[in-house]
């Protein structure tokens, strides 16, 4: 089975588009659901719960170990020809051992200095453990992800840089966070995480509290792979 890197994703692996245009640490809160009788009861119960319980709920998500990953369409610029392409989660993970890690934002300090560089550095070791797909996901558009890859000099065969600009995967996983109250204008982003999936089923899920960076590094994933 071919590895799901930028270099190995051929034009047939995703849709091709012709474009007319030229080529931090975060604390957060989950987006509120529409108010209703059940929601109001849950909100009241949450306010009455001990503070320790409220803190624990911040790292809850829709996805869990043992679940099948939801399908979603992501985009990227192929370094081989500069074309914009799309790929689905199913295509990235079916019949493969896949590591997907998400960052709150391209070009942000922890993501640029630690999280992404760590996976680039350990890419060969992860593949030696059988990982065929190694991809970074962020709620930035594909142009930003391309610029970020180029600015850090990420080799095209190391990490696939995927845009989840419409938050399709992020919301399906239940890991969105609202940073609209922050002065840098991040809006709604993904919490930081790293997950291991085998044939689309989650085997390891290292989900951070917001943008913290304590358990989702490449080293943590290597330890989980044994």
XYZ file of C-alpha atoms in Angstrom:
226
model
C 0.000 0.000 0.000
C 1.461 3.367 -1.012
C 2.137 5.905 1.686
C -0.321 8.762 1.845
C 2.150 11.607 1.603
C 1.947 14.627 -0.648
C 4.385 12.983 -3.040
C 2.411 9.740 -3.272
C -1.030 11.298 -3.726
C -1.342 11.242 -7.509
C -3.760 13.450 -9.495
C -6.180 10.512 -9.459
C -6.205 10.569 -5.664
C -8.124 13.837 -5.463
C -10.092 16.331 -7.485
C -8.133 18.947 -9.432
C -9.064 22.620 -9.550
C -8.051 25.417 -11.911
C -7.753 28.676 -10.005
C -8.191 32.134 -11.470
C -6.122 33.867 -8.771
C -2.307 33.836 -8.581
C -0.459 31.686 -6.927
C 0.531 31.216 21.241
C -1.091 29.237 23.743
C -4.862 29.227 23.715
C -7.617 28.740 26.237
C -11.037 28.300 24.776
C -14.666 27.411 25.174
C -16.773 25.098 23.046
C -19.410 26.653 20.807
C -22.744 26.853 22.552
C -25.647 24.779 21.241
C -28.972 26.496 20.500
C -30.870 27.141 23.738
C -33.784 24.822 24.431
C -35.382 23.093 27.448
C -32.849 20.253 27.497
C -29.924 22.605 26.870
C -31.052 24.921 29.691
C -31.321 21.990 32.095
C -27.839 20.789 31.145
C -26.456 24.306 31.511
C -27.973 24.631 34.979
C -26.543 21.256 35.996
C -23.147 22.270 34.659
C -23.167 25.494 36.672
C -24.030 23.511 39.807
C -21.264 20.942 39.258
C -17.905 21.214 41.044
C -15.185 23.178 39.253
C -13.088 20.010 38.859
C -15.860 18.428 36.801
C -16.199 21.518 34.616
C -12.472 21.434 33.851
C -12.654 17.771 32.897
C -15.507 18.439 30.452
C -13.292 20.800 28.476
C -11.341 17.874 27.043
C -14.410 15.894 25.993
C -15.052 15.297 22.295
C -17.518 13.550 20.027
C -14.830 11.148 18.792
C -13.343 8.480 21.082
C -10.991 5.523 20.910
C -12.744 2.661 19.142
C -14.860 4.944 16.949
C -14.778 5.033 13.175
C -13.469 8.361 11.915
C -16.167 10.461 10.249
C -15.576 11.138 6.592
C -14.785 14.681 5.525
C -13.207 16.389 2.536
C -9.935 18.257 3.041
C -7.820 20.224 0.575
C -4.143 20.816 -0.134
C -1.798 22.166 -2.769
C 0.232 19.379 -4.335
C 3.928 20.383 -4.236
C 4.566 18.242 -7.312
C 2.565 20.451 -9.689
C 1.106 23.268 -7.552
C -2.458 22.150 -8.199
C -5.191 22.399 -5.580
C -6.599 18.974 -4.745
C -9.070 17.413 -2.357
C -8.854 14.172 -0.418
C -11.280 12.480 1.951
C -10.573 11.044 5.366
C -11.666 7.660 4.006
C -9.032 7.853 1.255
C -6.364 8.785 3.790
C -7.151 6.005 6.246
C -8.809 3.037 4.517
C -6.682 -0.090 4.944
C -3.835 1.968 6.427
C -2.254 2.964 9.695
C -2.704 6.743 9.767
C -1.589 9.524 12.106
C -3.529 12.784 11.902
C -2.549 15.698 14.085
C -4.315 19.034 14.315
C -3.122 22.497 15.261
C -5.146 25.587 16.224
C -3.488 27.688 13.549
C -0.738 27.849 10.957
C 2.094 30.266 11.768
C 1.169 30.377 15.482
C 4.127 29.952 17.859
C 3.664 26.484 19.398
C 2.410 25.005 16.136
C 5.345 26.400 14.141
C 8.113 25.927 16.687
C 7.198 22.573 18.253
C 4.178 20.618 17.049
C 4.644 20.472 13.265
C 8.484 20.419 13.325
C 8.369 17.504 15.758
C 6.338 15.373 13.357
C 8.547 16.383 10.426
C 11.621 15.332 12.404
C 10.077 12.006 13.463
C 8.357 11.198 10.146
C 10.834 8.453 9.198
C 10.545 6.839 12.640
C 6.755 6.890 12.447
C 6.833 5.265 9.022
C 9.201 2.637 10.353
C 6.417 1.801 12.823
C 4.033 1.190 9.914
C 2.411 4.615 9.583
C 1.450 5.151 5.946
C -0.460 8.435 6.259
C 1.025 11.308 8.245
C -0.970 14.523 7.963
C -1.325 17.889 9.686
C -4.831 19.376 9.792
C -5.714 23.002 10.498
C -8.761 25.221 10.099
C -6.831 27.466 7.718
C -7.406 27.721 3.996
C -5.234 25.775 1.566
C -3.274 28.884 0.548
C -2.199 29.484 4.148
C -1.264 25.820 4.625
C 0.848 25.967 1.456
C 2.608 29.139 2.621
C 3.200 27.615 6.058
C 4.696 24.461 4.548
C 7.016 26.518 2.352
C 8.049 28.860 5.179
C 9.121 25.924 7.366
C 10.636 23.950 4.495
C 8.508 20.864 5.163
C 9.661 18.136 2.737
C 6.825 17.038 0.435
C 7.267 13.402 1.472
C 7.247 14.134 5.218
C 3.872 15.524 6.285
C 0.757 16.151 4.215
C -0.545 19.647 5.001
C -4.340 19.585 4.941
C -6.804 22.452 5.073
C -10.024 22.003 7.024
C -11.052 25.563 6.287
C -14.774 24.804 6.507
C -14.294 22.918 9.810
C -15.959 19.875 8.287
C -13.682 17.356 10.004
C -13.168 19.477 13.123
C -16.898 19.721 13.814
C -17.514 16.054 12.950
C -14.907 15.093 15.560
C -16.411 17.504 18.091
C -13.103 19.272 18.720
C -13.913 22.830 17.630
C -13.109 25.708 19.973
C -14.297 29.297 19.858
C -11.443 31.794 20.108
C -13.541 34.763 19.006
C -12.835 36.547 22.278
C -9.088 36.561 21.575
C -7.589 39.773 20.137
C -5.690 38.023 17.312
C -8.850 37.185 15.352
C -8.609 33.404 15.238
C -12.361 32.782 15.384
C -13.397 29.115 15.510
C -10.501 26.655 15.310
C -9.590 23.068 16.151
C -8.236 21.996 19.479
C -4.793 20.478 19.316
C -4.710 16.691 19.041
C -2.908 13.726 17.558
C -4.670 10.486 16.716
C -3.742 7.095 15.376
C -6.283 5.277 13.229
C -6.070 1.800 11.731
C -8.361 1.256 8.760
C -10.265 4.352 9.871
C -10.816 3.207 13.469
C -9.322 5.375 16.228
C -6.748 3.455 18.266
C -5.035 6.365 20.054
C -6.468 9.835 20.755
C -4.256 12.432 22.435
C -6.596 15.408 22.757
C -5.316 18.578 24.362
C -7.218 21.121 26.442
C -7.585 23.887 23.840
C -4.210 24.745 22.377
C -2.095 23.229 25.159
C 0.843 21.082 24.083
C 1.361 18.332 26.639
C 0.413 14.971 25.108
C 0.054 15.300 21.317
C 3.682 15.394 20.188
C 5.368 13.068 17.726
C 7.275 11.542 20.650
C 3.987 10.751 22.415
C 2.709 9.037 19.279
C 5.894 7.006 18.895
C 5.519 5.819 22.484
C 1.916 4.825 21.811
C 2.990 2.825 18.760
C 5.445 0.898 20.956
